[in-house]
Structures are given as structure tokens and as C-alpha cells.
mmCIF file of N, CA and C in Angstrom:
data_model
loop_
_atom_site.group_PDB
_atom_site.id
_atom_site.type_symbol
_atom_site.label_atom_id
_atom_site.label_comp_id
_atom_site.label_asym_id
_atom_site.label_seq_id
_atom_site.Cartn_x
_atom_site.Cartn_y
_atom_site.Cartn_z
ATOM 1 N N MET A 1 -12.575 8.782 19.995
ATOM 2 C CA MET A 1 -11.377 8.071 19.083
ATOM 3 C C MET A 1 -10.040 8.587 19.744
ATOM 4 N N GLY A 2 -9.243 7.627 19.978
ATOM 5 C CA GLY A 2 -8.136 7.778 20.362
ATOM 6 C C GLY A 2 -7.026 8.480 19.488
ATOM 7 N N ARG A 3 -5.905 9.039 20.268
ATOM 8 C CA ARG A 3 -5.042 9.974 19.394
ATOM 9 C C ARG A 3 -4.314 8.870 18.332
ATOM 10 N N GLU A 4 -4.046 7.848 18.771
ATOM 11 C CA GLU A 4 -3.358 6.873 17.645
ATOM 12 C C GLU A 4 -4.422 6.755 16.155
ATOM 13 N N GLU A 5 -5.511 6.392 16.423
ATOM 14 C CA GLU A 5 -6.704 6.420 15.534
ATOM 15 C C GLU A 5 -7.191 7.540 14.875
ATOM 16 N N GLU A 6 -6.712 8.671 15.333
ATOM 17 C CA GLU A 6 -6.985 9.937 14.739
ATOM 18 C C GLU A 6 -5.745 10.144 13.854
ATOM 19 N N ALA A 7 -4.519 9.821 14.183
ATOM 20 C CA ALA A 7 -3.290 9.992 13.534
ATOM 21 C C ALA A 7 -3.473 8.988 12.299
ATOM 22 N N ILE A 8 -3.875 7.914 12.492
ATOM 23 C CA ILE A 8 -4.072 6.836 11.341
ATOM 24 C C ILE A 8 -5.001 7.321 9.896
ATOM 25 N N MET A 9 -6.250 7.681 10.873
ATOM 26 C CA MET A 9 -7.212 8.492 9.684
ATOM 27 C C MET A 9 -6.525 9.635 9.056
ATOM 28 N N ALA A 10 -5.821 10.328 9.621
ATOM 29 C CA ALA A 10 -5.210 11.632 8.880
ATOM 30 C C ALA A 10 -4.303 11.413 7.728
ATOM 31 N N ILE A 11 -3.979 10.099 7.596
ATOM 32 C CA ILE A 11 -2.798 9.533 6.535
ATOM 33 C C ILE A 11 -3.816 9.753 5.167
ATOM 34 N N GLU A 12 -3.149 10.415 4.410
ATOM 35 C CA GLU A 12 -3.593 10.330 2.947
ATOM 36 C C GLU A 12 -2.862 9.552 2.071
ATOM 37 N N LEU A 13 -3.364 8.618 1.586
ATOM 38 C CA LEU A 13 -2.694 7.537 0.779
ATOM 39 C C LEU A 13 -2.548 7.735 -0.709
ATOM 40 N N ARG A 14 -1.161 8.234 -1.136
ATOM 41 C CA ARG A 14 -0.959 8.465 -2.463
ATOM 42 C C ARG A 14 -0.926 7.493 -3.598
ATOM 43 N N HIS A 15 -1.091 7.932 -4.897
ATOM 44 C CA HIS A 15 -0.825 6.911 -6.217
ATOM 45 C C HIS A 15 -0.522 7.905 -7.253
ATOM 46 N N GLY A 16 0.371 7.183 -8.002
ATOM 47 C CA GLY A 16 0.872 7.896 -9.202
ATOM 48 C C GLY A 16 1.282 7.162 -9.969
ATOM 49 N N VAL A 17 2.099 7.570 -11.246
ATOM 50 C CA VAL A 17 2.266 6.992 -12.489
ATOM 51 C C VAL A 17 3.853 7.633 -12.785
ATOM 52 N N SER A 18 4.811 6.596 -13.011
ATOM 53 C CA SER A 18 6.220 7.214 -13.264
ATOM 54 C C SER A 18 6.437 7.786 -14.852
ATOM 55 N N GLU A 19 7.358 8.253 -15.033
ATOM 56 C CA GLU A 19 7.659 8.514 -16.334
ATOM 57 C C GLU A 19 7.951 7.287 -17.310
ATOM 58 N N ILE A 20 7.673 7.499 -18.759
ATOM 59 C CA ILE A 20 7.801 6.412 -19.571
ATOM 60 C C ILE A 20 9.171 5.995 -19.487
ATOM 61 N N ILE A 21 9.415 4.495 -19.594
ATOM 62 C CA ILE A 21 10.893 3.757 -19.892
ATOM 63 C C ILE A 21 10.654 3.371 -21.118
ATOM 64 N N ASP A 22 11.414 3.960 -22.300
ATOM 65 C CA ASP A 22 11.654 3.193 -23.684
ATOM 66 C C ASP A 22 12.798 2.330 -23.485
ATOM 67 N N ILE A 23 12.297 1.059 -23.969
ATOM 68 C CA ILE A 23 12.835 -0.372 -23.766
ATOM 69 C C ILE A 23 13.458 -0.411 -25.040
ATOM 70 N N THR A 24 15.112 -0.442 -25.094
ATOM 71 C CA THR A 24 15.629 -0.696 -26.476
ATOM 72 C C THR A 24 16.489 -1.967 -26.562
ATOM 73 N N ASP A 25 16.785 -2.345 -27.563
ATOM 74 C CA ASP A 25 17.638 -3.579 -27.619
ATOM 75 C C ASP A 25 19.219 -3.461 -26.873
ATOM 76 N N GLU A 26 19.599 -2.081 -27.072
ATOM 77 C CA GLU A 26 20.876 -1.960 -26.589
ATOM 78 C C GLU A 26 20.845 -2.087 -24.564
ATOM 79 N N MET A 27 19.740 -1.426 -24.525
ATOM 80 C CA MET A 27 19.556 -1.466 -22.839
ATOM 81 C C MET A 27 19.461 -3.107 -22.646
ATOM 82 N N ILE A 28 18.489 -4.077 -23.245
ATOM 83 C CA ILE A 28 18.315 -5.246 -22.966
ATOM 84 C C ILE A 28 19.644 -5.840 -22.938
ATOM 85 N N SER A 29 20.666 -5.894 -24.025
ATOM 86 C CA SER A 29 21.971 -6.184 -24.178
ATOM 87 C C SER A 29 22.748 -5.998 -23.069
ATOM 88 N N THR A 30 22.688 -4.755 -22.698
ATOM 89 C CA THR A 30 23.471 -4.313 -21.513
ATOM 90 C C THR A 30 23.031 -4.950 -20.148
ATOM 91 N N LEU A 31 21.839 -5.097 -19.947
ATOM 92 C CA LEU A 31 21.255 -5.943 -18.688
ATOM 93 C C LEU A 31 21.307 -7.188 -18.586
ATOM 94 N N VAL A 32 21.433 -7.872 -19.777
ATOM 95 C CA VAL A 32 21.405 -9.265 -19.894
ATOM 96 C C VAL A 32 22.817 -9.804 -19.930
ATOM 97 N N THR A 33 23.879 -8.906 -20.153
ATOM 98 C CA THR A 33 25.205 -9.189 -20.240
ATOM 99 C C THR A 33 25.603 -8.758 -18.559
ATOM 100 N N THR A 34 25.423 -7.573 -17.994
ATOM 101 C CA THR A 34 25.574 -7.228 -16.974
ATOM 102 C C THR A 34 25.080 -8.353 -15.749
ATOM 103 N N GLY A 35 23.649 -8.812 -15.974
ATOM 104 C CA GLY A 35 23.105 -9.720 -14.972
ATOM 105 C C GLY A 35 23.723 -11.049 -15.408
ATOM 106 N N GLY A 36 24.572 -11.264 -16.463
ATOM 107 C CA GLY A 36 25.119 -12.806 -16.841
ATOM 108 C C GLY A 36 23.780 -13.610 -16.856
ATOM 109 N N TYR A 37 22.611 -13.281 -17.861
ATOM 110 C CA TYR A 37 21.606 -14.213 -18.213
ATOM 111 C C TYR A 37 22.056 -15.008 -19.187
ATOM 112 N N PRO A 38 22.234 -16.374 -19.401
ATOM 113 C CA PRO A 38 22.710 -17.496 -20.432
ATOM 114 C C PRO A 38 21.540 -17.801 -20.945
ATOM 115 N N HIS A 39 20.366 -17.698 -20.570
ATOM 116 C CA HIS A 39 19.291 -18.497 -21.122
ATOM 117 C C HIS A 39 19.162 -17.927 -22.698
ATOM 118 N N PRO A 40 18.740 -19.142 -23.514
ATOM 119 C CA PRO A 40 18.688 -18.536 -25.052
ATOM 120 C C PRO A 40 17.453 -17.684 -25.238
ATOM 121 N N LEU A 41 16.392 -17.711 -24.440
ATOM 122 C CA LEU A 41 15.504 -16.738 -24.909
ATOM 123 C C LEU A 41 15.932 -15.239 -24.821
ATOM 124 N N PHE A 42 16.800 -14.797 -23.951
ATOM 125 C CA PHE A 42 17.534 -13.558 -23.793
ATOM 126 C C PHE A 42 18.421 -13.303 -24.769
ATOM 127 N N GLN A 43 18.982 -14.225 -25.819
ATOM 128 C CA GLN A 43 19.924 -14.232 -26.705
ATOM 129 C C GLN A 43 19.216 -14.346 -27.963
ATOM 130 N N GLU A 44 19.211 -15.309 -28.826
ATOM 131 C CA GLU A 44 18.486 -15.731 -30.134
ATOM 132 C C GLU A 44 17.240 -16.154 -30.013
ATOM 133 N N GLY A 45 16.993 -16.974 -28.844
ATOM 134 C CA GLY A 45 15.767 -17.946 -28.795
ATOM 135 C C GLY A 45 14.471 -17.260 -28.660
ATOM 136 N N TRP A 46 14.391 -15.928 -28.663
ATOM 137 C CA TRP A 46 12.790 -15.417 -28.615
ATOM 138 C C TRP A 46 12.544 -15.665 -29.850
ATOM 139 N N LYS A 47 13.445 -15.359 -31.093
ATOM 140 C CA LYS A 47 12.794 -15.450 -32.509
ATOM 141 C C LYS A 47 12.261 -16.699 -33.009
ATOM 142 N N GLU A 48 12.808 -17.808 -32.233
ATOM 143 C CA GLU A 48 12.686 -19.291 -32.402
ATOM 144 C C GLU A 48 11.069 -19.516 -32.074
ATOM 145 N N ILE A 49 10.772 -18.549 -31.191
ATOM 146 C CA ILE A 49 9.276 -19.196 -30.559
ATOM 147 C C ILE A 49 8.249 -18.024 -31.069
ATOM 148 N N GLY A 50 8.796 -17.102 -31.955
ATOM 149 C CA GLY A 50 7.805 -15.976 -32.472
ATOM 150 C C GLY A 50 7.485 -14.795 -31.585
ATOM 151 N N MET A 51 8.289 -14.669 -30.539
ATOM 152 C CA MET A 51 8.121 -13.202 -29.677
ATOM 153 C C MET A 51 8.209 -12.158 -30.730
ATOM 154 N N ARG A 52 7.526 -11.119 -30.327
ATOM 155 C CA ARG A 52 7.576 -9.644 -31.034
ATOM 156 C C ARG A 52 8.898 -8.942 -30.999
ATOM 157 N N GLY A 53 9.568 -9.257 -29.996
ATOM 158 C CA GLY A 53 11.159 -8.838 -29.935
ATOM 159 C C GLY A 53 11.654 -9.485 -28.563
ATOM 160 N N ARG A 54 13.307 -9.083 -28.647
ATOM 161 C CA ARG A 54 13.647 -9.609 -27.456
ATOM 162 C C ARG A 54 13.450 -9.286 -26.067
ATOM 163 N N PRO A 55 13.269 -10.235 -25.187
ATOM 164 C CA PRO A 55 12.517 -9.955 -23.993
ATOM 165 C C PRO A 55 13.538 -9.409 -22.958
ATOM 166 N N LEU A 56 12.857 -8.901 -22.245
ATOM 167 C CA LEU A 56 13.698 -8.209 -20.656
ATOM 168 C C LEU A 56 13.602 -9.001 -19.789
ATOM 169 N N PRO A 57 14.593 -9.644 -19.175
ATOM 170 C CA PRO A 57 14.486 -10.338 -18.017
ATOM 171 C C PRO A 57 13.569 -9.845 -16.953
ATOM 172 N N GLY A 58 12.787 -10.336 -16.231
ATOM 173 C CA GLY A 58 11.591 -9.869 -15.334
ATOM 174 C C GLY A 58 12.552 -8.997 -14.119
ATOM 175 N N GLN A 59 13.708 -9.507 -13.565
ATOM 176 C CA GLN A 59 14.466 -8.900 -12.542
ATOM 177 C C GLN A 59 14.711 -7.299 -13.265
ATOM 178 N N ALA A 60 15.135 -7.498 -14.490
ATOM 179 C CA ALA A 60 15.481 -6.052 -15.003
ATOM 180 C C ALA A 60 14.349 -5.277 -14.987
ATOM 181 N N VAL A 61 13.326 -5.712 -15.203
ATOM 182 C CA VAL A 61 11.908 -4.658 -15.145
ATOM 183 C C VAL A 61 11.676 -4.481 -13.697
ATOM 184 N N LEU A 62 12.226 -5.128 -12.822
ATOM 185 C CA LEU A 62 12.064 -4.475 -11.238
ATOM 186 C C LEU A 62 12.986 -3.642 -11.366
ATOM 187 N N LEU A 63 14.123 -3.650 -11.824
ATOM 188 C CA LEU A 63 15.122 -2.709 -11.623
ATOM 189 C C LEU A 63 14.880 -1.322 -12.203
ATOM 190 N N LEU A 64 14.342 -1.328 -13.515
ATOM 191 C CA LEU A 64 14.169 -0.163 -14.067
ATOM 192 C C LEU A 64 12.909 0.738 -13.484
ATOM 193 N N VAL A 65 11.732 -0.114 -13.025
ATOM 194 C CA VAL A 65 10.738 0.504 -12.562
ATOM 195 C C VAL A 65 11.268 1.051 -11.077
ATOM 196 N N GLY A 66 12.153 0.427 -10.368
ATOM 197 C CA GLY A 66 12.462 0.877 -9.190
ATOM 198 C C GLY A 66 13.140 2.223 -9.502
ATOM 199 N N GLY A 67 14.045 2.383 -10.329
ATOM 200 C CA GLY A 67 14.794 3.631 -10.477
ATOM 201 C C GLY A 67 13.561 4.790 -11.063
ATOM 202 N N ALA A 68 12.455 4.282 -11.974
ATOM 203 C CA ALA A 68 11.510 5.551 -12.036
ATOM 204 C C ALA A 68 10.814 5.911 -11.022
ATOM 205 N N MET A 69 10.368 4.874 -9.957
ATOM 206 C CA MET A 69 9.937 5.246 -8.938
ATOM 207 C C MET A 69 10.776 6.196 -8.258
ATOM 208 N N GLU A 70 11.839 6.149 -7.823
ATOM 209 C CA GLU A 70 12.496 7.057 -7.318
ATOM 210 C C GLU A 70 12.654 8.500 -7.751
ATOM 211 N N ARG A 71 12.843 8.608 -9.226
ATOM 212 C CA ARG A 71 12.802 9.803 -10.062
ATOM 213 C C ARG A 71 11.450 10.389 -9.951
ATOM 214 N N THR A 72 10.334 9.931 -9.344
ATOM 215 C CA THR A 72 9.113 10.570 -9.256
ATOM 216 C C THR A 72 9.255 11.710 -8.385
ATOM 217 N N GLY A 73 10.205 11.797 -7.509
ATOM 218 C CA GLY A 73 10.272 12.356 -6.616
ATOM 219 C C GLY A 73 9.508 12.743 -5.172
ATOM 220 N N LYS A 74 8.556 11.836 -5.228
ATOM 221 C CA LYS A 74 7.691 11.413 -4.285
ATOM 222 C C LYS A 74 8.151 10.552 -3.210
ATOM 223 N N PHE A 75 9.331 10.222 -3.218
ATOM 224 C CA PHE A 75 9.727 9.040 -2.171
ATOM 225 C C PHE A 75 11.004 9.566 -1.602
ATOM 226 N N ASP A 76 11.431 10.955 -1.723
ATOM 227 C CA ASP A 76 12.627 11.401 -0.946
ATOM 228 C C ASP A 76 12.788 10.991 0.658
ATOM 229 N N HIS A 77 11.548 10.689 1.270
ATOM 230 C CA HIS A 77 11.868 10.220 2.529
ATOM 231 C C HIS A 77 11.971 8.828 2.883
ATOM 232 N N ALA A 78 12.200 8.124 1.416
ATOM 233 C CA ALA A 78 12.492 6.483 1.663
ATOM 234 C C ALA A 78 14.022 6.487 2.135
ATOM 235 N N ILE A 79 14.067 5.246 3.149
ATOM 236 C CA ILE A 79 15.363 4.842 3.570
ATOM 237 C C ILE A 79 15.788 3.721 2.994
ATOM 238 N N ALA A 80 14.790 2.619 2.549
ATOM 239 C CA ALA A 80 15.356 1.605 1.942
ATOM 240 C C ALA A 80 14.069 0.874 1.396
ATOM 241 N N LEU A 81 14.429 0.055 0.271
ATOM 242 C CA LEU A 81 13.484 -1.022 -0.055
ATOM 243 C C LEU A 81 13.671 -2.225 0.585
ATOM 244 N N LEU A 82 12.523 -2.832 1.131
ATOM 245 C CA LEU A 82 12.811 -4.067 2.157
ATOM 246 C C LEU A 82 12.509 -5.100 1.420
ATOM 247 N N GLY A 83 11.513 -5.221 0.626
ATOM 248 C CA GLY A 83 11.278 -6.294 -0.278
ATOM 249 C C GLY A 83 10.066 -5.981 -1.293
ATOM 250 N N VAL A 84 10.006 -6.945 -2.208
ATOM 251 C CA VAL A 84 9.201 -6.988 -3.253
ATOM 252 C C VAL A 84 8.325 -8.352 -3.026
ATOM 253 N N ASP A 85 7.265 -8.358 -3.123
ATOM 254 C CA ASP A 85 6.238 -9.778 -2.920
ATOM 255 C C ASP A 85 5.662 -10.133 -3.640
ATOM 256 N N ASP A 86 4.984 -10.948 -3.921
ATOM 257 C CA ASP A 86 3.808 -11.456 -4.796
ATOM 258 C C ASP A 86 4.155 -11.016 -6.254
ATOM 259 N N VAL A 87 5.334 -11.045 -6.775
ATOM 260 C CA VAL A 87 5.503 -10.515 -8.174
ATOM 261 C C VAL A 87 5.154 -11.668 -9.192
ATOM 262 N N ASN A 88 4.253 -11.002 -10.353
ATOM 263 C CA ASN A 88 3.507 -11.912 -11.373
ATOM 264 C C ASN A 88 4.144 -11.081 -12.557
ATOM 265 N N PHE A 89 4.883 -11.708 -13.327
ATOM 266 C CA PHE A 89 5.136 -11.423 -14.736
ATOM 267 C C PHE A 89 3.979 -11.904 -15.596
ATOM 268 N N LEU A 90 3.129 -10.965 -16.268
ATOM 269 C CA LEU A 90 1.993 -11.707 -17.047
ATOM 270 C C LEU A 90 2.034 -11.193 -18.455
ATOM 271 N N ASN A 91 2.913 -10.556 -18.798
ATOM 272 C CA ASN A 91 3.263 -10.274 -20.405
ATOM 273 C C ASN A 91 4.666 -9.797 -20.307
ATOM 274 N N ALA A 92 5.375 -10.160 -21.386
ATOM 275 C CA ALA A 92 6.771 -9.965 -21.667
ATOM 276 C C ALA A 92 7.201 -8.617 -22.001
ATOM 277 N N VAL A 93 7.904 -7.771 -21.499
ATOM 278 C CA VAL A 93 8.608 -6.437 -22.029
ATOM 279 C C VAL A 93 9.553 -6.716 -22.950
ATOM 280 N N VAL A 94 9.406 -6.158 -23.932
ATOM 281 C CA VAL A 94 10.399 -6.458 -25.241
ATOM 282 C C VAL A 94 10.935 -5.281 -25.835
ATOM 283 N N ALA A 95 11.857 -5.306 -26.509
ATOM 284 C CA ALA A 95 12.621 -4.248 -27.201
ATOM 285 C C ALA A 95 11.514 -3.426 -28.040
ATOM 286 N N GLY A 96 11.536 -2.111 -28.061
ATOM 287 C CA GLY A 96 10.634 -1.718 -28.577
ATOM 288 C C GLY A 96 9.355 -1.068 -27.852
ATOM 289 N N ASP A 97 9.359 -1.709 -26.545
ATOM 290 C CA ASP A 97 8.101 -1.402 -25.843
ATOM 291 C C ASP A 97 8.303 0.110 -24.771
ATOM 292 N N SER A 98 7.150 0.462 -24.704
ATOM 293 C CA SER A 98 7.517 1.562 -23.545
ATOM 294 C C SER A 98 6.477 1.230 -22.513
ATOM 295 N N ILE A 99 7.305 1.337 -21.187
ATOM 296 C CA ILE A 99 6.548 0.758 -19.931
ATOM 297 C C ILE A 99 6.570 2.241 -18.915
ATOM 298 N N ARG A 100 5.575 1.762 -18.121
ATOM 299 C CA ARG A 100 5.393 2.832 -17.286
ATOM 300 C C ARG A 100 4.907 2.187 -15.757
ATOM 301 N N LEU A 101 5.102 2.645 -14.636
ATOM 302 C CA LEU A 101 4.749 2.145 -13.275
ATOM 303 C C LEU A 101 3.977 2.820 -12.945
ATOM 304 N N GLU A 102 2.733 2.051 -12.645
ATOM 305 C CA GLU A 102 1.655 2.660 -11.643
ATOM 306 C C GLU A 102 1.680 2.253 -10.211
ATOM 307 N N TRP A 103 2.004 3.146 -9.360
ATOM 308 C CA TRP A 103 1.921 2.727 -7.960
ATOM 309 C C TRP A 103 0.985 3.150 -7.093
ATOM 310 N N GLU A 104 0.618 2.707 -6.002
ATOM 311 C CA GLU A 104 -0.348 3.047 -5.018
ATOM 312 C C GLU A 104 0.008 2.583 -3.478
ATOM 313 N N GLU A 105 0.143 3.619 -2.917
ATOM 314 C CA GLU A 105 0.365 3.404 -1.161
ATOM 315 C C GLU A 105 -0.838 2.591 -0.751
ATOM 316 N N ILE A 106 -0.573 1.586 -0.210
ATOM 317 C CA ILE A 106 -1.857 0.689 0.600
ATOM 318 C C ILE A 106 -1.982 1.300 2.051
ATOM 319 N N GLU A 107 -0.721 1.312 2.930
ATOM 320 C CA GLU A 107 -0.758 1.439 4.461
ATOM 321 C C GLU A 107 0.491 1.639 4.622
ATOM 322 N N PHE A 108 0.484 2.377 5.908
ATOM 323 C CA PHE A 108 1.880 2.633 6.548
ATOM 324 C C PHE A 108 1.401 1.820 8.118
ATOM 325 N N LEU A 109 2.545 1.492 8.319
ATOM 326 C CA LEU A 109 2.308 0.444 9.786
ATOM 327 C C LEU A 109 3.660 0.954 10.627
ATOM 328 N N PRO A 110 3.279 0.738 11.958
ATOM 329 C CA PRO A 110 4.500 1.250 12.831
ATOM 330 C C PRO A 110 5.808 0.451 12.676
ATOM 331 N N TRP A 111 6.907 1.121 12.848
ATOM 332 C CA TRP A 111 8.262 0.919 12.962
ATOM 333 C C TRP A 111 8.935 0.482 14.089
ATOM 334 N N LYS A 112 9.784 -0.185 14.331
ATOM 335 C CA LYS A 112 10.364 -0.570 15.905
ATOM 336 C C LYS A 112 11.330 0.600 16.068
ATOM 337 N N SER A 113 11.816 1.630 15.125
ATOM 338 C CA SER A 113 12.315 2.950 15.478
ATOM 339 C C SER A 113 11.461 4.002 15.261
ATOM 340 N N ALA A 114 11.691 4.993 16.366
ATOM 341 C CA ALA A 114 10.690 6.223 16.293
ATOM 342 C C ALA A 114 11.171 6.948 14.913
ATOM 343 N N GLY A 115 10.174 7.550 14.409
ATOM 344 C CA GLY A 115 10.345 8.461 13.282
ATOM 345 C C GLY A 115 10.410 7.759 12.015
ATOM 346 N N ARG A 116 10.360 6.247 12.082
ATOM 347 C CA ARG A 116 10.024 5.522 11.014
ATOM 348 C C ARG A 116 8.862 4.523 10.830
ATOM 349 N N GLU A 117 8.467 4.479 9.370
ATOM 350 C CA GLU A 117 7.320 3.685 9.483
ATOM 351 C C GLU A 117 7.460 2.832 7.974
ATOM 352 N N LEU A 118 6.696 1.519 7.938
ATOM 353 C CA LEU A 118 6.763 0.589 6.954
ATOM 354 C C LEU A 118 5.764 0.876 6.114
ATOM 355 N N LEU A 119 5.901 1.517 4.862
ATOM 356 C CA LEU A 119 5.081 1.421 3.892
ATOM 357 C C LEU A 119 4.921 0.619 2.587
ATOM 358 N N ARG A 120 3.550 -0.030 2.657
ATOM 359 C CA ARG A 120 3.434 -0.894 1.611
ATOM 360 C C ARG A 120 2.643 -0.212 0.646
ATOM 361 N N MET A 121 2.939 -0.928 -0.596
ATOM 362 C CA MET A 121 2.534 -0.565 -1.905
ATOM 363 C C MET A 121 2.150 -1.722 -2.666
ATOM 364 N N LYS A 122 1.397 -1.263 -3.809
ATOM 365 C CA LYS A 122 1.273 -1.975 -4.952
ATOM 366 C C LYS A 122 1.654 -1.365 -6.434
ATOM 367 N N TRP A 123 2.447 -2.183 -6.889
ATOM 368 C CA TRP A 123 2.917 -1.679 -8.043
ATOM 369 C C TRP A 123 2.291 -2.412 -9.234
ATOM 370 N N ARG A 124 2.122 -1.861 -10.486
ATOM 371 C CA ARG A 124 1.578 -2.507 -11.813
ATOM 372 C C ARG A 124 2.546 -1.719 -12.902
ATOM 373 N N VAL A 125 3.042 -2.671 -13.582
ATOM 374 C CA VAL A 125 3.840 -2.291 -14.939
ATOM 375 C C VAL A 125 3.156 -2.310 -16.138
ATOM 376 N N LEU A 126 2.757 -1.313 -16.953
ATOM 377 C CA LEU A 126 1.955 -1.370 -18.174
ATOM 378 C C LEU A 126 2.850 -1.082 -19.375
ATOM 379 N N ASN A 127 2.646 -1.732 -20.378
ATOM 380 C CA ASN A 127 3.329 -1.357 -21.775
ATOM 381 C C ASN A 127 2.274 -0.202 -22.410
ATOM 382 N N GLN A 128 2.977 -0.004 -23.476
ATOM 383 C CA GLN A 128 2.153 1.154 -24.745
ATOM 384 C C GLN A 128 0.890 0.504 -25.192
ATOM 385 N N PHE A 129 0.473 -0.660 -24.859
ATOM 386 C CA PHE A 129 -0.813 -1.175 -25.173
ATOM 387 C C PHE A 129 -1.642 -1.523 -24.240
ATOM 388 N N ASP A 130 -1.232 -0.699 -22.939
ATOM 389 C CA ASP A 130 -1.949 -0.971 -21.639
ATOM 390 C C ASP A 130 -1.945 -2.192 -21.057
ATOM 391 N N GLU A 131 -1.290 -3.190 -21.577
ATOM 392 C CA GLU A 131 -1.180 -4.640 -21.258
ATOM 393 C C GLU A 131 -0.459 -4.567 -19.714
ATOM 394 N N LEU A 132 -1.037 -5.309 -19.049
ATOM 395 C CA LEU A 132 -0.421 -5.574 -17.634
ATOM 396 C C LEU A 132 0.710 -6.376 -17.829
ATOM 397 N N CYS A 133 1.785 -6.017 -17.738
ATOM 398 C CA CYS A 133 3.312 -6.744 -17.905
ATOM 399 C C CYS A 133 3.674 -7.244 -16.591
ATOM 400 N N MET A 134 3.523 -6.869 -15.446
ATOM 401 C CA MET A 134 4.034 -7.100 -13.845
ATOM 402 C C MET A 134 3.124 -6.457 -13.297
ATOM 403 N N GLU A 135 2.991 -7.006 -12.000
ATOM 404 C CA GLU A 135 2.276 -6.637 -10.884
ATOM 405 C C GLU A 135 3.195 -7.243 -9.538
ATOM 406 N N ALA A 136 3.045 -6.374 -8.346
ATOM 407 C CA ALA A 136 4.085 -6.796 -7.092
ATOM 408 C C ALA A 136 3.481 -5.845 -5.979
ATOM 409 N N SER A 137 3.695 -6.181 -4.665
ATOM 410 C CA SER A 137 3.727 -5.862 -3.732
ATOM 411 C C SER A 137 4.846 -5.286 -3.056
ATOM 412 N N SER A 138 5.321 -4.034 -2.634
ATOM 413 C CA SER A 138 6.331 -3.865 -1.986
ATOM 414 C C SER A 138 6.586 -3.483 -0.545
ATOM 415 N N ARG A 139 7.202 -3.274 -0.111
ATOM 416 C CA ARG A 139 7.530 -2.724 1.390
ATOM 417 C C ARG A 139 8.655 -1.920 1.535
ATOM 418 N N MET A 140 8.628 -0.609 2.070
ATOM 419 C CA MET A 140 9.555 0.282 1.871
ATOM 420 C C MET A 140 9.651 0.948 3.339
ATOM 421 N N LEU A 141 10.949 0.907 3.894
ATOM 422 C CA LEU A 141 11.002 1.727 5.009
ATOM 423 C C LEU A 141 11.082 3.283 4.938
ATOM 424 N N VAL A 142 10.371 4.076 5.534
ATOM 425 C CA VAL A 142 10.345 5.570 5.161
ATOM 426 C C VAL A 142 10.643 6.411 6.503
ATOM 427 N N ARG A 143 10.847 7.475 6.529
ATOM 428 C CA ARG A 143 10.889 8.332 7.336
ATOM 429 C C ARG A 143 9.356 8.838 7.631
ATOM 430 N N VAL A 144 8.914 9.197 8.651
ATOM 431 C CA VAL A 144 7.684 9.735 9.191
ATOM 432 C C VAL A 144 7.845 11.154 8.250
ATOM 433 N N ILE A 145 6.830 11.498 7.613
ATOM 434 C CA ILE A 145 6.681 12.703 7.113
ATOM 435 C C ILE A 145 5.203 13.437 7.619
ATOM 436 N N ALA A 146 5.136 14.696 7.589
ATOM 437 C CA ALA A 146 3.997 15.087 8.163
ATOM 438 C C ALA A 146 2.810 15.149 7.069
ATOM 439 N N LYS A 147 1.977 14.556 8.170
ATOM 440 C CA LYS A 147 0.404 13.996 7.299
ATOM 441 C C LYS A 147 -0.681 14.969 7.655
#
């Protein structure tokens, strides 16, 4: 086995869960107004179709769980989020929900600059009923840490 193969095998992929994020109507109002979402669903239209609460736009779910991920303290070596791919919104996140992010490192790939790696991850957002609300793959540029 070569040195590069040994280094790859020594990587221990991590996983974890973020803190709980309580979704309030005030939070939704702020994010909908700041983001400029005019769609009726995010105003009063959700009542007309019988949703159990005012929905949070999917992009805002990504914003909130991205921050929760940073607050785990497990990614102080991160340089930048390079992309979020294969995003699927499976259940609405609404006012009154409590969501959490389950994250899993999938692989580290070489980067063009020394001391850097590309970290591929899976994200899953679940609500208080353990319903899967969102799933996605992410790519982060990170500094190489001792493995």
C-alpha cells in the first residue's frame, strides 16, 4: 500500500447533529421580508390551502441550518462553502416547528492548493416529528487537519 492510500485510509469521517432551531412566525416574517418573497404562500396563502402553519422558504431553511452547522464548532477548519447540490425539500418547515440538521462527512478529495481539501457532505433536516424536511449534498473547501 502506497503512502497516499495509507493517508486516505487514516481519515475518520465524522457525523453529527446540530442544535435545535425553533421556527417562529417572527423569524419567518423577517426572512420573507428580507429575502423579498412576494409569493402568496409565504404571506397568507398558506391558510387557504390548509397548511398547519406559515411556511419558511426553502432557501431560508438552508440559511438557518448552514449557520447551525457552523455553530457546532466542528468546522473551524472550513474556508468556504462551495456548493449545495441535489437539494430536495420533502416536507414544509412551518412556524412552530423545531428543526435540526444531521450531517455526515462523505469524503475528502484533493484540492489544487496545498493544505486544502474538498469535503463532501450529506445534510438531512428533520423536524420535531422526525419527518425529513430537506436533504442535500454540500461541498466545502477546508484546511487540512491532522487525521
